[in-house]
Short mmCIF file of C-alpha atoms and ligand atoms in Angstrom, two decimals:
data_model
loop_
_atom_site.label_atom_id
_atom_site.label_comp_id
_atom_site.label_asym_id
_atom_site.label_seq_id
_atom_site.Cartn_x
_atom_site.Cartn_y
_atom_site.Cartn_z
CA MET U 1 27.87 7.33 -7.55
CA ASN U 2 27.55 5.63 -4.07
CA LEU U 3 25.17 6.80 -1.20
CA LYS U 4 28.44 6.81 1.02
CA LEU U 5 30.17 9.52 -0.98
CA LYS U 6 27.01 11.56 -1.65
CA ALA U 7 25.98 11.67 2.02
CA LEU U 8 29.64 12.54 2.93
CA THR U 9 29.51 15.50 0.22
CA LYS U 10 26.38 16.58 2.06
CA SER U 11 28.15 16.86 5.63
CA PRO U 12 31.82 17.22 5.11
CA TRP U 13 33.23 17.81 8.42
CA VAL U 14 36.54 19.73 8.90
CA PHE U 15 39.52 19.29 10.58
CA HIS U 16 42.11 21.69 10.96
CA ILE U 17 46.13 21.04 10.96
CA CYS U 18 48.75 23.49 11.04
CA THR U 19 52.07 22.34 9.92
CA GLY U 20 54.34 25.26 10.45
CA SER U 21 52.48 28.10 8.49
CA CYS U 22 52.95 31.98 9.67
CA ASN U 23 49.54 31.33 11.44
CA ASN U 24 47.66 33.82 8.97
CA CYS U 25 46.36 30.84 6.97
CA ASP U 26 44.98 29.44 10.43
CA ILE U 27 43.10 32.68 11.10
CA GLU U 28 41.50 32.92 8.02
CA ILE U 29 40.57 29.32 8.08
CA LEU U 30 38.76 30.65 11.62
CA ASP U 31 37.19 33.41 9.67
CA ALA U 32 35.79 30.97 7.57
CA LEU U 33 34.03 29.61 10.18
CA THR U 34 32.54 32.41 11.51
CA PRO U 35 28.84 33.34 11.23
CA ARG U 36 29.48 35.68 8.55
CA PHE U 37 30.39 32.90 6.03
CA ASP U 38 27.80 30.52 7.51
CA ILE U 39 29.51 27.33 6.18
CA GLU U 40 27.02 24.76 7.92
CA ARG U 41 24.99 25.89 5.09
CA PHE U 42 26.73 23.12 3.10
CA GLY U 43 26.74 20.72 6.26
CA MET U 44 30.17 21.49 7.02
CA VAL U 45 30.92 21.61 10.83
CA LYS U 46 34.44 22.08 12.53
CA VAL U 47 35.38 19.16 14.65
CA GLY U 48 37.90 18.77 17.57
CA SER U 49 38.90 15.06 17.01
CA ILE U 50 40.69 13.77 13.91
CA ARG U 51 38.48 10.57 14.38
CA HIS U 52 35.51 12.81 13.28
CA ALA U 53 36.94 14.26 10.45
CA ASP U 54 35.96 14.23 6.71
CA VAL U 55 38.17 16.76 5.12
CA LEU U 56 41.49 17.90 6.64
CA LEU U 57 42.41 21.28 6.28
CA VAL U 58 46.34 21.49 6.02
CA THR U 59 48.03 24.83 6.27
CA GLY U 60 52.06 25.64 6.29
CA ALA U 61 55.06 24.33 4.68
CA VAL U 62 55.47 21.01 6.74
CA SER U 63 58.12 21.54 8.87
CA ARG U 64 60.55 18.62 9.77
CA LYS U 65 59.00 17.93 13.03
CA ALA U 66 55.44 18.33 11.55
CA GLY U 67 55.84 15.77 8.57
CA PRO U 68 55.63 12.53 10.26
CA ARG U 69 53.05 14.00 12.48
CA LEU U 70 50.90 15.07 9.28
CA LYS U 71 51.21 11.67 7.94
CA ARG U 72 50.26 9.83 11.22
CA LEU U 73 47.10 12.37 11.66
CA TYR U 74 46.09 11.35 8.25
CA GLU U 75 46.61 7.61 8.76
CA GLN U 76 44.40 8.19 12.08
CA ALA U 77 41.65 9.70 9.99
CA PRO U 78 38.85 7.48 8.95
CA LYS U 79 38.34 6.61 5.23
CA PRO U 80 37.53 7.99 3.03
CA CYS U 81 38.64 11.31 3.53
CA PHE U 82 39.62 14.12 1.59
CA VAL U 83 42.69 16.91 2.04
CA VAL U 84 42.56 20.45 1.19
CA ALA U 85 45.79 22.03 0.97
CA ILE U 86 45.50 25.94 2.05
CA GLY U 87 47.61 28.66 0.96
CA SER U 88 50.74 28.95 -1.10
CA CYS U 89 52.73 27.79 1.69
CA ALA U 90 50.90 24.33 1.61
CA LEU U 91 50.94 24.24 -2.22
CA GLY U 92 54.31 24.86 -3.05
CA GLN U 93 56.21 26.05 0.49
CA GLY U 94 55.86 29.83 -0.68
CA ILE U 95 58.12 32.30 1.18
CA PHE U 96 59.75 29.13 3.07
CA LYS U 97 61.12 27.39 -0.05
CA GLY U 98 64.46 26.16 0.23
CA SER U 99 63.93 26.77 4.20
CA TYR U 100 66.65 24.55 6.11
CA ASN U 101 63.73 22.91 8.31
CA MET U 102 61.09 22.77 5.13
CA PRO U 103 61.88 19.67 3.15
CA GLU U 104 58.87 19.00 1.25
CA PRO U 105 55.53 20.28 0.73
CA VAL U 106 52.05 18.83 1.92
CA ASP U 107 51.46 16.80 -1.47
CA LYS U 108 54.87 14.86 -1.11
CA TYR U 109 53.27 13.61 2.35
CA ILE U 110 49.87 12.84 1.61
CA PRO U 111 47.50 12.76 -1.06
CA VAL U 112 45.94 16.20 -1.60
CA ASP U 113 42.66 16.49 -3.16
CA ALA U 114 42.05 20.30 -3.77
CA TYR U 115 44.39 22.93 -3.70
CA ILE U 116 43.47 26.43 -2.57
CA PRO U 117 46.22 29.02 -3.64
CA GLY U 118 46.95 32.46 -1.95
CA CYS U 119 48.89 34.03 0.92
CA PRO U 120 46.51 33.92 3.12
CA PRO U 121 43.42 32.90 0.61
CA LYS U 122 40.06 34.77 1.46
CA PRO U 123 37.37 32.90 3.33
CA GLU U 124 35.39 33.39 -0.02
CA ALA U 125 38.41 31.72 -1.66
CA MET U 126 38.66 28.58 0.82
CA ILE U 127 34.59 28.24 0.36
CA ALA U 128 34.92 28.23 -3.51
CA GLY U 129 37.86 25.65 -3.11
CA LEU U 130 35.60 23.40 -0.90
CA VAL U 131 32.66 23.59 -2.96
CA LYS U 132 35.05 22.57 -6.00
CA LEU U 133 35.98 19.49 -3.93
CA ILE U 134 32.40 18.78 -3.32
CA GLU U 135 31.63 18.92 -7.06
CA LYS U 136 34.49 16.90 -8.22
CA LEU U 137 33.56 14.17 -5.64
CA ARG U 138 29.88 14.40 -7.02
CA GLY U 139 31.25 13.68 -10.52
CA LYS U 140 30.16 16.88 -12.02
CA MET G 1 0.29 -11.69 17.73
CA GLU G 2 0.65 -10.03 20.92
CA LEU G 3 4.47 -10.23 20.33
CA LEU G 4 4.43 -8.69 16.98
CA LYS G 5 2.33 -6.05 18.42
CA SER G 6 5.20 -5.37 20.79
CA ILE G 7 7.78 -5.54 18.46
CA GLY G 8 5.98 -3.20 16.06
CA TYR G 9 5.81 -0.85 19.32
CA PHE G 10 9.65 -0.68 19.91
CA VAL G 11 10.46 -0.75 16.23
CA ILE G 12 8.18 1.46 14.56
CA PHE G 13 5.59 3.51 16.15
CA PRO G 14 6.41 4.92 19.58
CA GLY G 15 9.62 3.52 19.38
CA PHE G 16 12.94 3.29 17.10
CA LEU G 17 12.07 4.86 13.79
CA PHE G 18 9.86 7.37 15.24
CA THR G 19 11.87 8.76 17.86
CA ALA G 20 14.66 8.94 15.73
CA ALA G 21 12.90 10.78 13.05
CA VAL G 22 11.41 13.54 15.55
CA GLY G 23 14.82 13.30 17.04
CA LEU G 24 16.48 14.27 14.03
CA LEU G 25 13.95 16.86 13.47
CA ALA G 26 14.47 18.26 17.18
CA SER G 27 18.14 18.54 16.39
CA TRP G 28 17.68 20.07 12.97
CA ILE G 29 15.36 22.80 15.14
CA ASP G 30 18.12 23.32 17.32
CA ARG G 31 20.90 23.67 14.74
CA LYS G 32 18.39 26.25 12.65
CA VAL G 33 17.72 28.11 15.96
CA THR G 34 21.06 28.19 16.60
CA ALA G 35 21.91 29.59 13.39
CA ARG G 36 19.23 32.19 13.43
CA VAL G 37 20.68 33.64 16.97
CA HIS G 38 24.06 33.83 15.12
CA TRP G 39 22.21 35.90 12.14
CA ARG G 40 23.19 33.08 9.78
CA LYS G 41 20.92 30.92 7.65
CA GLY G 42 21.49 27.53 8.80
CA PRO G 43 21.62 23.85 7.48
CA PRO G 44 18.88 22.43 5.49
CA ILE G 45 16.34 20.37 6.82
CA LEU G 46 17.76 17.10 6.26
CA GLN G 47 21.08 17.73 7.40
CA PRO G 48 20.94 15.71 10.70
CA LEU G 49 20.10 12.69 8.44
CA TYR G 50 22.85 13.38 6.11
CA ASP G 51 25.19 13.19 9.11
CA ILE G 52 24.07 9.93 10.37
CA VAL G 53 24.09 8.25 6.90
CA LYS G 54 27.70 9.71 6.22
CA LEU G 55 28.96 8.30 9.44
CA MET G 56 27.34 5.08 8.89
CA GLY G 57 29.73 4.71 5.70
CA LYS G 58 32.78 5.69 7.34
CA GLU G 59 35.22 3.66 8.66
CA THR G 60 34.94 2.32 12.07
CA ILE G 61 38.37 2.58 13.75
CA VAL G 62 38.80 0.62 16.83
CA PRO G 63 41.73 2.13 19.07
CA GLN G 64 44.79 0.04 19.85
CA GLY G 65 44.70 -1.17 23.37
CA SER G 66 41.14 -0.74 23.92
CA SER G 67 38.54 -2.74 25.10
CA ARG G 68 37.09 -3.73 21.90
CA LEU G 69 33.68 -5.45 22.90
CA THR G 70 32.79 -2.29 25.61
CA PHE G 71 33.85 0.10 23.29
CA LEU G 72 31.69 -1.16 19.99
CA LEU G 73 28.63 -2.10 22.28
CA SER G 74 28.29 1.07 24.51
CA PRO G 75 26.58 3.04 22.04
CA LEU G 76 23.84 0.18 21.43
CA PHE G 77 23.39 -0.01 25.22
CA GLY G 78 22.75 3.76 25.30
CA LEU G 79 20.13 3.65 22.04
CA SER G 80 18.19 0.46 23.26
CA ALA G 81 17.63 2.24 26.81
CA THR G 82 16.17 5.18 24.71
CA ILE G 83 14.14 3.61 22.84
CA ILE G 84 12.66 1.78 25.89
CA VAL G 85 11.95 4.85 27.57
CA SER G 86 10.81 6.09 24.60
CA THR G 87 7.86 3.62 23.78
CA LEU G 88 7.01 3.72 27.54
CA LEU G 89 6.49 7.36 27.24
CA TRP G 90 4.21 7.32 24.32
CA ARG G 91 2.27 4.29 25.66
CA THR G 92 1.40 6.30 28.48
CA ILE G 93 0.38 9.59 26.66
CA ILE G 94 -1.40 7.77 24.05
CA SER G 95 -3.54 5.43 26.42
CA PRO G 96 -2.90 6.71 29.89
CA SER G 97 -4.75 3.36 31.19
CA THR G 98 -2.51 0.99 29.85
CA THR G 99 0.70 1.76 32.06
CA PHE G 100 1.73 -0.61 35.10
CA LEU G 101 2.34 0.82 38.96
CA GLY G 102 6.07 2.33 39.02
CA ASP G 103 6.83 3.26 35.45
CA LEU G 104 7.92 6.78 36.84
CA ILE G 105 10.64 5.23 38.48
CA VAL G 106 11.60 2.64 35.42
CA VAL G 107 11.55 5.85 33.36
CA LEU G 108 13.99 7.84 35.83
CA TYR G 109 16.19 4.70 35.46
CA LEU G 110 16.29 4.24 32.11
CA LEU G 111 17.01 8.20 31.26
CA THR G 112 20.43 7.75 33.28
CA ILE G 113 21.80 4.72 30.92
CA PRO G 114 22.65 6.78 27.83
CA SER G 115 24.56 8.82 29.95
CA LEU G 116 26.06 5.60 31.64
CA ALA G 117 26.80 4.30 27.95
CA VAL G 118 28.62 7.47 27.08
CA ILE G 119 31.01 6.94 30.31
CA MET G 120 31.39 3.25 29.72
CA GLY G 121 32.66 4.02 25.86
CA GLY G 122 34.82 6.69 27.29
CA PHE G 123 36.68 4.61 29.77
CA ALA G 124 36.90 1.95 27.08
CA SER G 125 38.38 3.89 24.29
CA ARG G 126 41.77 4.55 26.36
CA ASN G 127 42.23 7.97 25.31
CA PRO G 128 43.46 10.31 28.48
CA LEU G 129 41.08 13.06 27.00
CA ALA G 130 38.28 10.40 27.03
CA SER G 131 38.76 9.25 30.45
CA LEU G 132 38.63 12.99 31.65
CA GLY G 133 35.38 13.50 29.86
CA ALA G 134 33.92 10.42 31.06
CA SER G 135 35.16 11.38 34.78
CA ARG G 136 33.55 14.98 34.36
CA GLU G 137 30.45 13.06 32.97
CA MET G 138 30.23 10.76 36.29
CA LYS G 139 30.42 13.89 38.34
CA LEU G 140 27.39 15.45 36.56
CA ILE G 141 25.46 12.50 36.77
CA LEU G 142 26.05 12.46 40.82
CA ALA G 143 25.16 16.29 40.77
CA TYR G 144 22.09 16.30 38.32
CA GLU G 145 20.50 13.39 39.41
CA LEU G 146 19.99 14.41 43.12
CA PRO G 147 17.65 17.56 42.09
CA PHE G 148 16.14 15.92 39.21
CA ILE G 149 14.60 12.87 41.19
CA LEU G 150 13.53 15.51 43.94
CA VAL G 151 11.82 17.51 41.06
CA ALA G 152 9.83 14.54 39.56
CA LEU G 153 8.77 13.70 42.88
CA ILE G 154 6.23 17.06 43.04
CA PRO G 155 3.88 15.66 40.49
CA VAL G 156 3.86 12.37 42.22
CA ILE G 157 2.99 14.18 45.37
CA LYS G 158 0.40 16.34 43.75
CA ALA G 159 -1.23 13.33 42.11
CA GLY G 160 -0.74 11.14 44.75
CA THR G 161 0.58 8.27 42.54
CA ILE G 162 3.33 6.73 40.95
CA ARG G 163 1.88 5.69 37.79
CA MET G 164 2.30 8.23 34.92
CA GLY G 165 -0.71 7.57 33.43
CA GLU G 166 -2.67 8.46 36.66
CA ILE G 167 -0.46 11.29 36.64
CA LEU G 168 -1.57 12.69 33.45
CA SER G 169 -5.17 12.14 33.91
CA TYR G 170 -5.06 13.64 37.09
CA GLN G 171 -3.80 16.77 35.39
CA LEU G 172 -6.63 16.51 32.91
CA ASN G 173 -9.05 16.70 35.71
CA HIS G 174 -7.39 18.97 38.23
CA GLY G 175 -5.15 21.40 36.10
CA ILE G 176 -1.55 20.89 35.14
CA VAL G 177 1.08 20.81 37.60
CA ILE G 178 2.66 23.77 36.45
CA GLY G 179 -0.02 25.88 37.40
CA SER G 180 0.73 25.93 40.82
CA LEU G 181 3.83 27.47 42.75
CA SER G 182 5.35 24.34 43.60
CA GLY G 183 4.99 23.23 39.92
CA ILE G 184 6.56 26.44 38.82
CA ILE G 185 9.66 25.99 40.94
CA GLY G 186 9.91 22.47 40.17
CA PHE G 187 9.47 23.04 36.30
CA LEU G 188 12.48 25.42 36.48
CA VAL G 189 14.70 23.19 38.10
CA ALA G 190 13.84 20.55 35.94
CA ILE G 191 14.40 22.60 32.74
CA LEU G 192 18.31 23.30 34.56
CA CYS G 193 18.76 19.20 35.02
CA MET G 194 17.55 18.36 31.76
CA GLN G 195 20.13 20.87 30.31
CA ALA G 196 22.81 18.62 32.08
CA LYS G 197 21.08 15.42 31.16
CA LEU G 198 21.14 16.37 27.48
CA ALA G 199 25.01 17.32 27.94
CA LEU G 200 24.17 21.02 26.20
CA VAL G 201 26.25 24.30 26.98
CA PRO G 202 26.45 25.29 29.75
CA PHE G 203 26.66 21.86 31.12
CA ASP G 204 28.62 20.06 28.29
CA MET G 205 32.04 19.78 29.76
CA ALA G 206 32.02 16.22 29.35
CA GLU G 207 32.75 16.88 25.60
CA ALA G 208 33.82 20.35 25.29
CA GLU G 209 34.82 20.48 21.72
CA THR G 210 37.35 23.48 22.34
CA GLU G 211 38.94 21.96 25.57
CA ILE G 212 39.18 18.05 25.29
CA MET G 213 38.07 18.07 22.11
CA GLY G 214 35.18 15.98 21.82
CA GLY G 215 35.90 14.17 25.12
CA THR G 216 34.12 11.04 25.58
CA TYR G 217 33.53 10.75 21.86
CA ILE G 218 37.25 11.47 21.09
CA GLU G 219 38.07 7.82 19.71
CA TYR G 220 34.67 7.32 18.05
CA SER G 221 34.11 7.09 14.00
CA GLY G 222 31.90 6.00 11.80
CA ALA G 223 28.87 3.69 12.60
CA PRO G 224 29.27 4.08 16.74
CA LEU G 225 29.45 7.83 16.46
CA ALA G 226 26.49 7.72 14.41
CA ILE G 227 24.55 5.75 17.09
CA TYR G 228 25.64 8.08 19.61
CA LYS G 229 24.83 10.97 17.73
CA LEU G 230 20.94 9.17 16.85
CA THR G 231 20.90 8.76 20.79
CA ARG G 232 21.47 12.26 21.44
CA ALA G 233 19.14 13.28 18.82
CA MET G 234 16.56 11.28 20.40
CA MET G 235 17.28 12.11 24.08
CA LEU G 236 16.42 15.86 22.70
CA PHE G 237 13.15 14.53 21.85
CA VAL G 238 12.42 12.08 24.85
CA VAL G 239 13.52 14.23 28.13
CA PRO G 240 11.52 17.17 27.40
CA MET G 241 8.60 15.19 26.55
CA PHE G 242 8.99 13.15 29.79
CA LEU G 243 9.26 17.06 31.46
CA ILE G 244 5.76 17.83 29.55
CA CYS G 245 3.75 14.72 30.67
CA ILE G 246 4.70 15.00 34.22
CA TYR G 247 4.25 18.56 34.40
CA CYS G 248 2.44 20.11 31.81
CA GLY G 249 -0.18 17.46 30.93
CA GLY G 250 1.09 15.81 28.02
CA ILE G 251 -0.17 15.51 24.47
CA ASP G 252 -4.31 15.06 24.79
CA PHE G 253 -5.26 12.61 22.06
CA ALA G 254 -8.80 12.08 23.11
CA HIS G 255 -10.10 15.56 22.50
CA GLY G 256 -9.44 16.54 18.73
CA TRP G 257 -6.85 18.45 16.85
CA LEU G 258 -6.75 21.35 18.50
CA HIS G 259 -5.33 19.85 21.84
CA ILE G 260 -2.76 17.72 19.81
CA LEU G 261 -1.42 20.84 18.26
CA LEU G 262 -1.19 22.42 21.49
CA GLY G 263 0.50 19.17 22.84
CA VAL G 264 3.28 19.63 20.21
CA LEU G 265 3.37 23.34 20.73
CA LYS G 266 4.43 22.88 24.33
CA TYR G 267 7.41 20.32 23.24
CA VAL G 268 8.53 22.88 20.30
CA GLY G 269 8.28 25.80 22.87
CA LEU G 270 10.66 23.77 25.48
CA LEU G 271 12.74 22.90 23.01
CA VAL G 272 13.55 26.40 22.08
CA VAL G 273 13.96 27.70 25.74
CA ILE G 274 16.75 24.73 25.80
CA ILE G 275 18.22 26.08 22.83
CA LEU G 276 18.16 29.54 23.97
CA ILE G 277 20.03 28.84 27.31
CA ARG G 278 22.47 26.81 25.19
CA ASN G 279 23.21 29.41 22.96
CA THR G 280 23.34 32.55 25.56
CA ALA G 281 25.28 30.53 28.41
CA PRO G 282 29.00 29.85 28.81
CA ARG G 283 30.36 26.79 29.81
CA VAL G 284 30.86 26.23 33.49
CA ARG G 285 33.50 24.22 35.21
CA ILE G 286 32.63 20.58 36.85
CA ASP G 287 33.04 21.81 40.17
CA GLN G 288 30.88 24.92 39.49
CA ALA G 289 28.43 23.02 38.28
CA MET G 290 28.56 20.50 41.20
CA LYS G 291 27.93 23.32 43.62
CA PHE G 292 25.36 24.56 41.65
CA PHE G 293 23.22 21.42 41.44
CA TRP G 294 23.85 20.34 45.20
CA GLY G 295 23.24 23.73 46.25
CA PRO G 296 20.78 26.25 44.72
CA MET G 297 18.95 23.56 42.60
CA THR G 298 18.50 21.02 45.42
CA GLY G 299 17.38 23.36 47.70
CA LEU G 300 14.70 24.97 45.49
CA ALA G 301 13.87 21.31 44.73
CA VAL G 302 13.25 20.67 48.39
CA LEU G 303 11.39 23.90 48.90
CA GLY G 304 9.14 22.87 45.82
CA ILE G 305 8.57 19.48 47.85
CA VAL G 306 7.29 21.18 50.70
CA LEU G 307 5.33 23.56 49.33
CA ALA G 308 3.68 20.55 47.09
CA LEU G 309 3.22 18.70 50.44
CA LEU G 310 1.42 21.95 52.09
CA GLY G 311 -0.72 21.83 48.56
CA ILE G 312 0.24 24.89 47.10
S1 SF4 H 401 50.61 31.00 2.76
FE1 SF4 H 401 51.02 33.12 3.73
S2 SF4 H 401 49.59 33.40 5.03
FE2 SF4 H 401 49.67 31.24 4.70
S3 SF4 H 401 50.97 30.35 6.19
FE3 SF4 H 401 52.20 30.74 3.99
S4 SF4 H 401 53.11 32.49 4.54
FE4 SF4 H 401 51.52 32.54 6.08
#
């Protein structure tokens, strides 16, 4: 495994993308960023600009409007970058399945590296998912 | 031989490698103390280094329509200025007699360049938010530079010389500048100006993560961003060290380990003060910052100068 990826697993900076969720998953992500859970222990920091991002946290069932923008954001992120789908909506559209303006889930638009189920997933589940992603990258 | 020695000065000991190592350590202390203020555990000690290595390995994106050369060169511009300041400063601290006349002015000049580099990069990146950040940074420089230069004059008046080495040896013989009333006033103003110079809360409106999403850094990725981060970490070491030099007598290498330890403690203490200010103050608006620096801060600085001239 090369130094590049190794350093990345030590400091994955997360960027949050909401593609039309009910907003509950987003609130849980913000919960996961609070001092109580302290994800800075793993070197994770939330960044404001997509250009600084290493891990994209995608929530929501990708509405027609959000789809092309999601793709564009993924293209704007400097590679290597990884995508984590958070919540039932992002995984398989959840309660919005079959809705008139939600054509396809996240992984039909961009490649997804980790899925975190739940409606919404707890912060603990998110941290567990992110740690699994890191372990996958380290090749364990 | 002389040439090799100077290159060694710039690259290894007081220059790049040393400053980068201590700067990264300082930024770890910053993050750790912040974490402790939040009652959390905080990142491991090598975290700033991991960040830099990671950013070095990432793709560098140059936005379409930006000025490519300026965009990529401005981080280096800031970094080289920081290296030169650090070298000058440490040469002064280690052997106060080897400095040249007016090095204080050179240091003051060079300390502005990292901020100028940030402004250049922000404007070159062709992003409206970056331009907004850069214009704020520009106003901020105009605001804090006046009181900062005024308070840098107080030790000059006290020591009666503009050579940094002589200011240091004056403090060795006559007691440190901060031991007098004018010194205390000047040091307080200097700490707040330094907070703005380092772009830390409450004066971080140029990057304002929550508001303009990283501001001047918004379009930077990969290696240039790493260089910016490194420069900021190094500034976190260099600027407090400069203040300690002119106000608190620097680090005394001539009189044994106890004095060196005392010098290091002075630096760490000042660093913790910066971090506590950063963690307990909310961000102010740019107009409030300008009013603050041009009003009360300049007033206090002038008062300090008058007191220094009276010898108090
Ligand atoms: S998964 Fe549940 S909580 Fe999350 S966005 Fe969808 S409906 Fe809301």
